[in-house]
Short mmCIF file of C-alpha atoms in Angstrom, two decimals:
data_model
loop_
_atom_site.label_atom_id
_atom_site.label_comp_id
_atom_site.label_asym_id
_atom_site.label_seq_id
_atom_site.Cartn_x
_atom_site.Cartn_y
_atom_site.Cartn_z
CA MET H 1 113.90 116.78 137.37
CA ALA H 2 114.88 113.25 136.36
CA SER H 3 111.45 111.84 137.25
CA TRP H 4 109.76 114.63 135.27
CA MET H 5 111.88 113.86 132.20
CA TRP H 6 111.05 110.15 132.59
CA LEU H 7 107.34 110.98 132.71
CA ARG H 8 107.68 113.07 129.55
CA CYS H 9 109.35 110.12 127.84
CA ILE H 10 106.52 107.81 128.95
CA LEU H 11 103.82 110.14 127.64
CA GLY H 12 105.80 111.36 124.63
CA PRO H 13 104.98 110.64 120.97
CA HIS H 14 106.21 107.68 118.95
CA LEU H 15 109.17 108.84 116.85
CA GLN H 16 109.31 107.19 113.41
CA ARG H 17 111.89 108.90 111.22
CA ILE H 18 114.38 111.74 111.16
CA HIS H 19 114.57 113.85 108.00
CA ARG H 20 117.40 115.99 106.80
CA SER H 21 117.40 118.43 103.91
CA THR H 22 119.82 117.95 101.02
CA ASP H 23 122.25 120.55 102.39
CA GLN H 24 122.68 118.63 105.65
CA SER H 25 124.97 115.66 105.88
CA ARG H 26 124.04 112.33 107.41
CA PRO H 27 125.79 111.28 110.64
CA GLU H 28 128.71 109.01 110.04
CA GLY H 29 128.00 105.32 110.18
CA ARG H 30 124.29 105.84 109.62
CA ALA H 31 122.82 103.55 107.00
CA GLY H 32 120.06 104.55 104.62
CA ARG H 33 119.37 107.46 102.33
CA ARG H 34 121.31 110.67 102.52
CA GLN H 35 118.29 112.84 103.27
CA GLY H 36 116.92 110.86 106.22
CA TRP H 37 116.89 107.67 108.25
CA ASN H 38 114.53 105.66 110.38
CA TYR H 39 114.73 106.34 114.09
CA GLN H 40 116.65 103.53 115.80
CA PRO H 41 115.26 102.83 119.30
CA ARG H 42 117.33 101.02 121.92
CA ILE H 43 116.55 97.34 122.62
CA LEU H 44 114.31 98.05 125.62
CA GLU H 45 112.28 100.69 123.79
CA LYS H 46 112.05 98.54 120.68
CA HIS H 47 110.60 95.47 122.41
CA THR H 48 108.25 97.35 124.73
CA ASP H 49 106.99 99.40 121.79
CA SER H 50 106.34 96.15 119.91
CA ILE H 51 104.30 94.79 122.83
CA LEU H 52 102.21 97.96 123.04
CA GLY H 53 101.72 97.89 119.28
CA TRP H 54 100.35 94.34 119.39
CA ALA H 55 98.09 95.33 122.28
CA SER H 56 96.75 98.24 120.24
CA ALA H 57 96.12 95.96 117.22
CA LEU H 58 94.29 93.41 119.38
CA TRP H 59 92.17 96.17 120.90
CA SER H 60 91.22 97.42 117.42
CA LEU H 61 90.37 93.89 116.32
CA SER H 62 88.24 93.27 119.41
CA TYR H 63 86.51 96.63 118.93
CA TYR H 64 85.39 95.85 115.39
CA SER H 65 84.41 92.28 116.27
CA SER H 66 82.74 93.22 119.57
CA PRO H 67 79.12 92.62 118.37
CA LEU H 68 79.94 89.05 117.34
CA LEU H 69 82.12 88.52 120.40
CA LEU H 70 79.41 89.70 122.80
CA CYS H 71 76.81 87.46 121.14
CA TYR H 72 79.14 84.46 121.47
CA LEU H 73 79.90 85.17 125.13
CA TYR H 74 76.20 85.63 125.88
CA ARG H 75 75.26 82.31 124.29
CA LYS H 76 78.02 80.57 126.23
CA GLY H 77 76.78 82.09 129.49
CA TYR H 78 79.86 84.19 130.24
CA ILE H 79 77.94 87.46 130.65
CA CYS H 80 76.77 87.06 134.22
CA SER H 81 77.84 88.43 137.61
CA GLY H 82 79.64 85.24 138.56
CA LYS H 83 81.81 85.26 135.43
CA LEU H 84 82.32 89.03 135.07
CA VAL H 85 84.23 89.41 138.36
CA PRO H 86 87.15 87.11 137.44
CA VAL H 87 87.17 88.52 133.88
CA SER H 88 87.47 92.06 135.27
CA GLN H 89 90.35 90.89 137.45
CA TYR H 90 92.14 89.46 134.42
CA VAL H 91 91.56 92.69 132.49
CA GLY H 92 92.87 94.75 135.40
CA THR H 93 96.00 92.59 135.58
CA VAL H 94 96.61 93.04 131.87
CA LEU H 95 96.20 96.83 132.17
CA VAL H 96 98.70 96.98 135.04
CA CYS H 97 101.17 94.92 132.99
CA LEU H 98 100.74 97.25 130.00
CA LEU H 99 101.31 100.24 132.28
CA GLY H 100 104.56 98.65 133.41
CA VAL H 101 105.55 98.06 129.77
CA ALA H 102 104.84 101.74 129.01
CA CYS H 103 107.07 102.77 131.94
CA LEU H 104 109.87 100.55 130.63
CA ARG H 105 109.47 102.10 127.17
CA GLY H 106 109.80 105.53 128.75
CA TRP H 107 113.01 104.39 130.45
CA GLY H 108 114.37 103.19 127.10
CA ARG H 109 113.56 106.55 125.51
CA TRP H 110 115.19 108.38 128.41
CA LYS H 111 118.46 106.58 127.67
CA ASN H 112 118.34 107.53 123.97
CA SER H 113 120.00 110.89 123.28
CA GLU H 114 118.32 111.14 119.87
CA TYR H 115 114.85 110.90 121.42
CA LEU H 116 115.71 113.39 124.17
CA GLN H 117 116.89 115.88 121.56
CA PHE H 118 113.63 115.46 119.64
CA LEU H 119 111.59 115.88 122.83
CA SER H 120 113.37 119.12 123.71
CA ILE H 121 112.73 120.50 120.19
CA LEU H 122 109.04 119.58 120.47
CA GLU H 123 108.69 121.28 123.84
CA GLU H 124 110.47 124.40 122.59
CA ASN H 125 108.17 124.51 119.57
CA LYS H 126 105.08 124.36 121.76
CA LYS H 127 106.36 127.28 123.83
CA ASN H 128 107.61 129.37 120.90
CA HIS H 129 106.10 128.42 117.52
CA THR H 130 108.50 130.47 115.38
CA PRO H 131 109.33 129.64 111.74
CA THR H 132 112.82 128.54 112.77
CA ASN H 133 111.53 126.17 115.44
CA LYS H 134 108.86 124.90 113.07
CA LYS H 135 111.49 124.14 110.41
CA THR H 136 113.56 122.21 112.96
CA LEU H 137 110.52 120.21 114.12
CA ARG H 138 109.67 119.25 110.51
CA CYS H 139 112.85 117.17 110.48
CA TYR H 140 111.03 114.60 112.65
CA ASP H 141 108.19 112.26 111.78
CA PHE H 142 106.16 111.41 114.89
CA ASP H 143 102.59 110.92 116.12
CA PHE H 144 100.64 113.73 114.47
CA SER H 145 98.38 114.22 117.50
CA PHE H 146 101.39 115.85 119.22
CA TRP H 147 102.08 118.17 116.27
CA PRO H 148 101.45 121.87 117.09
CA SER H 149 98.73 123.61 115.10
CA ASP H 150 100.01 125.57 112.08
CA PHE H 151 96.74 127.22 111.03
CA SER H 152 93.20 127.52 112.39
CA TRP H 153 89.95 128.76 110.86
CA THR H 154 89.79 131.30 113.69
CA GLU H 155 92.76 133.15 112.14
CA VAL H 156 90.64 134.40 109.23
CA SER H 157 87.48 136.46 109.25
CA ASN H 158 84.86 134.50 107.33
CA PRO H 159 81.18 135.09 108.16
CA LYS H 160 80.20 131.78 106.54
CA LEU H 161 81.99 129.82 109.22
CA SER H 162 80.48 128.85 112.52
CA LYS H 163 80.76 126.02 114.99
CA ALA H 164 77.98 124.24 113.10
CA GLY H 165 80.19 124.10 110.02
CA VAL H 166 80.11 125.46 106.50
CA SER H 167 76.93 125.41 104.42
CA LEU H 168 75.89 122.35 102.41
CA LEU H 169 73.14 121.81 99.87
CA LYS H 170 70.29 120.01 101.61
CA PRO H 171 67.62 117.82 99.99
CA GLU H 172 64.40 119.78 99.51
CA PRO H 173 61.81 118.73 102.12
CA ARG H 174 58.45 117.50 100.94
CA LEU H 175 55.62 119.88 101.77
CA ARG H 176 53.12 118.35 104.20
CA GLY H 177 50.32 119.59 106.44
CA ALA H 178 50.92 119.86 110.18
CA ALA H 179 48.92 116.72 111.00
CA ASP H 180 50.47 114.76 108.12
CA SER H 181 53.95 115.89 109.17
CA VAL H 182 53.52 114.64 112.74
CA LEU H 183 52.04 111.35 111.56
CA HIS H 184 54.79 110.91 108.99
CA THR H 185 57.46 111.58 111.64
CA VAL H 186 56.00 108.94 113.95
CA ARG H 187 55.70 106.38 111.17
CA THR H 188 59.24 106.93 109.93
CA LEU H 189 60.86 107.10 113.36
CA PRO H 190 62.13 103.47 113.22
CA CYS H 191 63.63 104.19 109.79
CA HIS H 192 65.40 107.27 111.19
CA ILE H 193 66.84 105.29 114.10
CA ILE H 194 68.01 102.38 111.93
CA GLY H 195 69.44 104.77 109.34
CA PHE H 196 71.39 106.63 112.03
CA LEU H 197 72.82 103.37 113.39
CA ILE H 198 73.77 102.15 109.92
CA ALA H 199 75.44 105.43 108.93
CA HIS H 200 77.44 105.67 112.15
CA SER H 201 78.50 102.01 112.25
CA PHE H 202 79.29 99.91 109.18
CA GLY H 203 77.85 102.37 106.62
CA ARG H 204 80.49 105.02 107.15
CA ARG H 205 83.26 102.42 107.18
CA MET H 206 81.99 100.84 103.95
CA LEU H 207 81.90 104.24 102.27
CA TYR H 208 85.31 105.34 103.64
CA PRO H 209 87.33 102.16 104.35
CA GLY H 210 90.45 104.29 104.76
CA SER H 211 89.09 105.47 108.12
CA VAL H 212 89.24 101.93 109.56
CA GLY H 213 92.10 101.72 112.05
CA LEU H 214 93.13 98.18 111.09
CA LEU H 215 93.57 99.18 107.45
CA GLN H 216 95.67 102.17 108.46
CA LYS H 217 97.88 99.97 110.65
CA ALA H 218 98.40 97.58 107.72
CA MET H 219 99.25 100.47 105.38
CA ARG H 220 101.46 102.31 107.87
CA PRO H 221 104.85 101.25 106.40
CA MET H 222 103.69 102.30 102.93
CA LEU H 223 102.37 105.62 104.23
CA LEU H 224 105.60 106.36 106.10
CA GLN H 225 107.61 105.60 102.98
CA GLY H 226 105.41 107.88 100.86
CA GLN H 227 105.62 110.68 103.40
CA ALA H 228 109.41 110.39 103.57
CA LYS H 229 109.57 110.65 99.77
CA LEU H 230 107.46 113.82 99.74
CA ILE H 231 109.56 115.47 102.44
CA GLU H 232 113.03 114.34 101.41
CA GLU H 233 112.79 114.37 97.60
CA PHE H 234 110.26 117.18 97.06
CA ASP H 235 110.97 119.29 100.16
CA GLY H 236 107.35 118.85 101.30
CA GLN H 237 106.05 120.76 104.31
CA ARG H 238 103.68 118.98 106.68
CA ASN H 239 101.12 121.18 108.44
CA LYS H 240 98.28 120.72 110.91
CA LEU H 241 95.12 122.73 110.21
CA VAL H 242 92.23 123.09 112.66
CA ALA H 243 88.81 123.19 111.00
CA CYS H 244 85.75 124.99 112.36
CA ASP H 245 84.41 121.73 113.87
CA GLY H 246 87.65 121.22 115.82
CA ASN H 247 88.97 118.43 113.60
CA GLU H 248 92.71 118.49 112.93
CA ILE H 249 93.58 118.07 109.24
CA ASP H 250 96.88 116.54 108.15
CA THR H 251 98.26 118.28 105.04
CA MET H 252 101.37 118.21 102.85
CA PHE H 253 102.50 121.16 100.71
CA VAL H 254 105.13 121.06 97.95
CA ASP H 255 106.14 124.51 96.72
CA ARG H 256 107.36 124.76 93.11
CA ARG H 257 107.12 128.54 92.75
CA ARG H 258 110.88 128.96 93.10
CA ASP H 259 111.58 126.59 90.20
CA GLY H 260 110.74 129.29 87.69
CA GLY H 261 108.24 127.28 85.61
CA GLN H 262 104.75 128.53 84.80
CA THR H 263 103.08 125.40 86.16
CA GLY H 264 104.78 125.91 89.51
CA GLN H 265 102.85 129.16 89.99
CA THR H 266 99.61 127.16 89.98
CA LEU H 267 98.55 125.33 93.14
CA VAL H 268 96.76 122.01 92.69
CA ILE H 269 94.71 121.01 95.76
CA CYS H 270 94.20 117.25 95.72
CA CYS H 271 91.13 115.47 97.12
CA GLU H 272 91.75 111.75 97.66
CA GLY H 273 89.47 108.72 97.26
CA ASN H 274 87.71 106.73 99.96
CA ALA H 275 90.83 104.68 100.74
CA GLY H 276 93.38 107.23 99.54
CA PHE H 277 95.98 109.14 101.51
CA TYR H 278 98.10 112.04 100.28
CA GLU H 279 101.20 109.96 101.04
CA VAL H 280 100.40 107.47 98.26
CA GLY H 281 97.45 108.99 96.42
CA CYS H 282 96.63 111.23 93.47
CA MET H 283 98.98 113.95 94.73
CA ASN H 284 101.79 112.34 92.72
CA THR H 285 100.12 113.11 89.37
CA PRO H 286 100.36 116.94 89.49
CA LEU H 287 103.72 116.64 91.27
CA GLU H 288 105.15 114.88 88.22
CA GLY H 289 103.64 117.66 86.09
CA GLY H 290 105.66 120.33 87.90
CA TYR H 291 102.79 121.97 89.79
CA SER H 292 102.79 123.28 93.34
CA VAL H 293 100.63 120.78 95.21
CA LEU H 294 98.66 120.75 98.46
CA GLY H 295 97.42 117.35 99.62
CA TRP H 296 95.27 116.60 102.66
CA ASN H 297 93.80 113.57 104.38
CA HIS H 298 90.09 113.06 105.02
CA PRO H 299 88.93 113.38 108.65
CA GLY H 300 89.83 110.08 110.33
CA PHE H 301 92.53 109.28 107.73
CA GLY H 302 96.23 109.26 108.65
CA GLY H 303 96.96 112.11 111.05
CA SER H 304 93.56 113.80 110.56
CA THR H 305 91.02 113.49 113.35
CA GLY H 306 87.24 113.11 113.20
CA VAL H 307 85.00 110.99 110.97
CA PRO H 308 84.45 111.50 107.21
CA PHE H 309 80.80 112.56 107.11
CA PRO H 310 79.86 115.15 104.43
CA GLN H 311 79.74 118.08 106.88
CA ASN H 312 83.17 117.25 108.30
CA GLU H 313 84.54 116.77 104.78
CA ALA H 314 83.34 120.21 103.68
CA ASN H 315 84.69 121.81 106.87
CA ALA H 316 88.09 120.24 106.17
CA MET H 317 88.11 121.40 102.55
CA ASP H 318 87.23 124.93 103.63
CA VAL H 319 90.15 125.26 106.04
CA VAL H 320 92.50 123.79 103.40
CA ILE H 321 91.51 126.52 100.93
CA GLN H 322 91.75 129.21 103.60
CA PHE H 323 95.25 127.94 104.46
CA ALA H 324 96.28 128.06 100.80
CA MET H 325 95.10 131.66 100.54
CA HIS H 326 96.17 133.18 103.85
CA LYS H 327 99.30 131.21 104.73
CA LEU H 328 100.71 129.94 101.44
CA GLY H 329 99.94 133.15 99.55
CA PHE H 330 97.99 131.80 96.56
CA GLN H 331 95.12 133.66 94.95
CA LEU H 332 91.91 131.75 94.19
CA THR H 333 92.57 132.32 90.48
CA ASP H 334 95.85 130.39 90.88
CA ILE H 335 94.18 127.33 92.44
CA VAL H 336 93.11 124.18 90.57
CA VAL H 337 91.10 121.61 92.53
CA TYR H 338 91.82 118.03 91.45
CA ALA H 339 89.86 115.08 92.82
CA TRP H 340 89.85 111.33 92.39
CA SER H 341 86.77 109.17 92.96
CA ILE H 342 84.82 110.13 96.12
CA GLY H 343 87.04 113.19 96.47
CA GLY H 344 84.73 114.71 93.85
CA PHE H 345 82.36 115.66 96.67
CA THR H 346 84.78 118.01 98.44
CA ALA H 347 86.15 119.24 95.10
CA SER H 348 82.69 120.14 93.76
CA TRP H 349 81.85 121.74 97.12
CA ALA H 350 84.99 123.88 96.83
CA ALA H 351 84.07 124.92 93.29
CA MET H 352 80.55 125.82 94.42
CA SER H 353 81.72 127.75 97.50
CA TYR H 354 84.77 129.41 95.90
CA PRO H 355 83.68 130.05 92.28
CA GLU H 356 86.78 132.17 91.61
CA ILE H 357 89.09 129.14 91.52
CA GLN H 358 90.94 128.63 88.26
CA SER H 359 89.43 125.27 87.28
CA LEU H 360 88.20 121.87 88.44
CA VAL H 361 89.43 118.39 87.40
CA LEU H 362 87.39 115.33 88.43
CA ASP H 363 88.93 111.92 87.81
CA ALA H 364 86.83 108.74 88.06
CA SER H 365 84.09 110.58 89.91
CA PHE H 366 80.30 110.19 89.92
CA ASP H 367 77.17 112.34 89.97
CA ASP H 368 75.41 110.98 93.05
CA LEU H 369 76.13 108.35 95.68
CA LEU H 370 72.59 106.91 95.82
CA PRO H 371 72.66 104.79 92.61
CA LEU H 372 75.99 103.27 93.64
CA ALA H 373 74.69 102.55 97.16
CA LEU H 374 71.56 100.87 95.78
CA LYS H 375 73.78 98.69 93.59
CA VAL H 376 75.47 96.96 96.55
CA MET H 377 72.47 96.71 98.90
CA PRO H 378 69.46 94.33 98.70
CA ASP H 379 66.41 95.62 96.81
CA SER H 380 64.26 95.16 99.90
CA TRP H 381 66.41 97.76 101.67
CA ARG H 382 65.78 100.43 99.00
CA PRO H 383 63.67 102.86 101.14
CA LEU H 384 66.10 102.55 104.06
CA VAL H 385 69.13 103.09 101.79
CA GLN H 386 67.53 106.15 100.20
CA HIS H 387 66.77 107.70 103.58
CA THR H 388 70.21 106.92 105.04
CA VAL H 389 72.13 108.29 102.06
CA ARG H 390 70.09 111.48 101.75
CA GLN H 391 70.11 112.15 105.48
CA TYR H 392 73.69 111.24 106.46
CA MET H 393 75.82 110.59 103.34
CA ASN H 394 74.40 112.88 100.68
CA LEU H 395 77.33 113.09 98.25
CA ASN H 396 75.51 115.17 95.63
CA ASN H 397 78.45 115.94 93.34
CA ALA H 398 76.42 116.92 90.28
CA GLU H 399 74.15 119.27 92.21
CA GLN H 400 77.17 121.11 93.60
CA LEU H 401 79.01 121.11 90.26
CA LEU H 402 76.13 122.93 88.55
CA LYS H 403 76.74 125.90 90.87
CA TYR H 404 80.22 126.41 89.39
CA GLN H 405 80.70 128.59 86.31
CA GLY H 406 84.37 127.90 85.60
CA PRO H 407 86.29 125.40 83.44
CA VAL H 408 85.70 121.71 84.20
CA LEU H 409 87.44 118.55 83.01
CA LEU H 410 85.98 115.10 83.67
CA ILE H 411 88.22 112.05 83.28
CA ARG H 412 86.39 108.76 82.72
CA ARG H 413 88.02 105.37 83.27
CA THR H 414 86.73 103.11 80.48
CA ARG H 415 87.28 99.94 82.55
CA ASP H 416 86.08 101.40 85.85
CA GLU H 417 84.74 98.69 88.17
CA MET H 418 83.78 100.91 91.12
CA ILE H 419 81.43 103.62 89.86
CA THR H 420 79.50 101.49 87.37
CA THR H 421 76.05 100.20 88.31
CA THR H 422 76.42 96.91 86.41
CA GLY H 423 80.04 96.03 85.67
CA PRO H 424 83.28 97.38 84.16
CA GLU H 425 82.42 95.90 80.77
CA ASP H 426 79.33 98.16 80.52
CA VAL H 427 80.83 101.59 79.98
CA MET H 428 77.35 103.13 79.71
CA SER H 429 76.64 102.33 83.36
CA ASN H 430 79.57 104.50 84.47
CA ARG H 431 78.12 107.28 86.64
CA GLY H 432 80.67 109.67 85.19
CA ASN H 433 78.44 109.69 82.09
CA ASP H 434 75.55 111.03 84.15
CA LEU H 435 77.81 113.69 85.62
CA LEU H 436 78.73 114.90 82.13
CA LEU H 437 75.15 114.84 80.85
CA LYS H 438 73.83 116.81 83.82
CA LEU H 439 76.58 119.41 83.41
CA LEU H 440 75.99 119.84 79.66
CA GLN H 441 72.20 119.90 80.05
CA PHE H 442 72.49 122.68 82.62
CA ARG H 443 75.05 124.79 80.76
CA TYR H 444 73.72 124.30 77.19
CA PRO H 445 70.02 123.39 77.45
CA LYS H 446 69.17 124.44 73.86
CA ILE H 447 71.92 122.18 72.49
CA MET H 448 71.25 119.24 74.80
CA THR H 449 67.77 118.49 73.51
CA ASP H 450 66.63 114.88 73.10
CA GLU H 451 68.67 114.60 69.91
CA GLY H 452 71.74 116.16 71.52
CA ILE H 453 71.50 113.77 74.47
CA ARG H 454 71.15 110.84 72.06
CA VAL H 455 74.32 111.59 70.12
CA VAL H 456 76.31 112.27 73.32
CA ARG H 457 75.14 108.93 74.73
CA GLN H 458 76.26 107.28 71.51
CA TRP H 459 79.68 108.89 71.94
CA LEU H 460 79.80 107.84 75.59
CA GLY H 461 79.20 104.26 74.51
CA SER H 462 82.65 104.25 72.92
CA SER H 463 85.16 102.42 75.09
CA THR H 464 88.22 102.83 72.82
CA PRO H 465 89.77 105.84 71.07
CA LEU H 466 89.00 104.24 67.70
CA GLU H 467 85.29 103.90 68.48
CA GLU H 468 85.21 107.43 69.87
CA ALA H 469 86.82 108.86 66.73
CA SER H 470 84.43 106.85 64.56
CA VAL H 471 81.36 108.35 66.21
CA TYR H 472 82.85 111.84 66.10
CA SER H 473 83.76 111.66 62.42
CA GLY H 474 80.44 109.98 61.58
CA TYR H 475 78.61 113.20 62.42
CA GLU H 476 81.22 115.28 60.52
CA VAL H 477 81.90 117.58 63.45
CA ASP H 478 83.65 120.79 62.35
CA ASP H 479 85.67 121.93 65.38
CA ASP H 480 86.46 125.36 63.93
CA TRP H 481 82.79 126.05 63.20
CA CYS H 482 81.80 124.99 66.73
CA VAL H 483 84.40 127.27 68.31
CA SER H 484 83.33 130.22 66.16
CA VAL H 485 79.66 129.75 67.09
CA LEU H 486 80.42 129.61 70.80
CA GLN H 487 82.84 132.56 70.66
CA SER H 488 80.33 134.64 68.75
CA TYR H 489 77.66 133.93 71.35
CA GLN H 490 80.05 134.74 74.19
CA ALA H 491 81.20 138.00 72.56
CA ASP H 492 77.66 139.29 72.04
CA ARG H 493 76.50 138.56 75.58
CA ASP H 494 78.14 138.78 78.98
CA VAL H 495 76.10 135.99 80.49
CA VAL H 496 76.57 133.16 82.92
CA PHE H 497 75.42 129.60 82.43
CA PRO H 498 72.96 128.36 81.29
CA TRP H 499 73.46 129.62 77.74
CA SER H 500 70.75 129.79 75.10
CA VAL H 501 73.18 129.10 72.23
CA GLY H 502 71.68 126.72 69.69
CA GLU H 503 68.16 128.03 70.08
CA ASP H 504 67.72 128.93 66.39
CA MET H 505 69.96 126.23 64.97
CA THR H 506 69.38 123.21 62.76
CA MET H 507 69.37 119.75 64.29
CA GLU H 508 72.63 118.95 62.52
CA GLY H 509 74.29 122.00 64.08
CA ARG H 510 73.10 121.06 67.55
CA ARG H 511 74.45 117.54 67.09
CA GLN H 512 77.86 118.87 66.15
CA LEU H 513 77.95 121.25 69.12
CA ALA H 514 76.77 118.53 71.52
CA LEU H 515 79.56 116.16 70.46
CA PHE H 516 82.15 118.95 70.40
CA LEU H 517 81.28 120.03 73.94
CA ALA H 518 81.18 116.46 75.25
CA ARG H 519 84.66 115.85 73.88
CA LYS H 520 85.98 119.06 75.44
CA TYR H 521 84.47 118.43 78.88
CA MET H 522 85.40 114.76 79.15
CA ARG H 523 88.50 112.72 78.37
CA ASN H 524 88.65 108.94 78.36
CA PHE H 525 91.45 107.06 80.09
CA GLU H 526 91.71 103.36 79.29
CA ALA H 527 92.27 101.99 82.79
CA THR H 528 90.56 100.64 85.89
CA HIS H 529 89.39 102.76 88.81
CA CYS H 530 92.54 102.51 90.96
CA THR H 531 95.18 102.87 88.24
CA PRO H 532 97.28 105.99 89.00
CA LEU H 533 96.67 108.76 86.48
CA PRO H 534 99.87 109.54 84.53
CA ALA H 535 101.01 113.15 84.48
CA SER H 536 100.59 113.12 80.70
CA GLU H 537 96.81 112.67 81.19
CA PHE H 538 96.52 115.61 83.61
CA HIS H 539 95.54 118.58 81.45
CA PRO H 540 94.07 122.00 82.22
CA PRO H 541 90.34 122.06 81.39
CA TRP H 542 89.20 123.49 78.07
CA ARG H 543 88.58 127.22 77.89
CA LEU H 544 86.68 128.92 75.12
#
């Protein structure tokens, strides 16, 4: 029995923090905040854990630098049978030493009553996953890989789901003859191979730097602090969801429905950026606004498993929405999807796949990844970049957004340095402009003629509220008249977008409507890309 308990301590998860709700008192003599405290390991566990942590960091560093390291060793003549034998002996010795350190850490845990209590609660939860046991387990912050599953896609009947994943919009293939198709495949085979290697090596890590293990290790104290704040101050509930591809998704839910406010009845699902985590990301904006909020981490971020390719991203978003509906009890009409930056891909996919959602808010997002990828890569790589993006990283936000019929709000950062194709000083190169123009052109094609596009571009060229107001007033836009025209069209016809409003209208009328609609669909925020959005700037999208 004792040896079995020791083995469980050796193989057990790393315990970080112990949370307590506000109605529970803190043990006497315990320093820190009233709602929780950091787990205090004994001396033996503390030092052995530090050694294993450094070993893990060195392994991660050697993994990412392995191509350069192997080239160096090869040039120095170390990669040969005569040199590999002693090296393998050294490696074996190090592994045996680390195994001994792990055994000593297990001994230290075995002598810690706090860890043994946590381990017994975890084992009981795995055997009997009742709400009471789950609530007790949520008082501990530990390695998420050991966390029991709270919801799986298999619990709901959805014919769209399969092991292959949810459906995505694919680029339309070019029509070719049989002979041309075979010849084209042979000629482009090297490009396919190189594109695959790029996408699955540095390409994915450049696009989603938050999935890099070294960055997560560096951010770990900040993430733990943010998670503790969500749990202890906002009574957040951490859950593990299993997507249809088997990836485990780390989520955090804050329920405001009991507060009595109207905003608390609305659930805001947050989609983070390429280096964002729900612990320290855009989830705080709707929280400050009093909404119920559900945050989740991309595959490969934080406690989520997998890699953040588009298919995995969509699979994760799907199980998050299913969880909100079937476990949290929200209707689709009560759900707002809010995304920052690259999170616009999963948000627009959700709006396309679940058109009944209440509304969509996209902050600092773009229309398509390809122009931004071409910006940072050499011109000579253009064909390879185009193939790699379309085949493996096709973040086609605008294409997905056009499939959604509901209310949309776009927030543009006027000093954005990330989604501009030239620089932050050129507000016209912001790809959020293209997202707005494509949306308006699809929904109101008779208004967004060449003249309508011209005046909207002129308005988009405004980088300050004063310039924006000057353009708007220069065309003498009558808001009341614009609303009455649109309401009259809507009342006479029960139609979906695109609308034919503006078909028999003067050029001056179309200009006014174009500017009015642009102002309703997009709001400017004078800030850089990574500046947190204040709650005062988070508004429900315009409804006619």
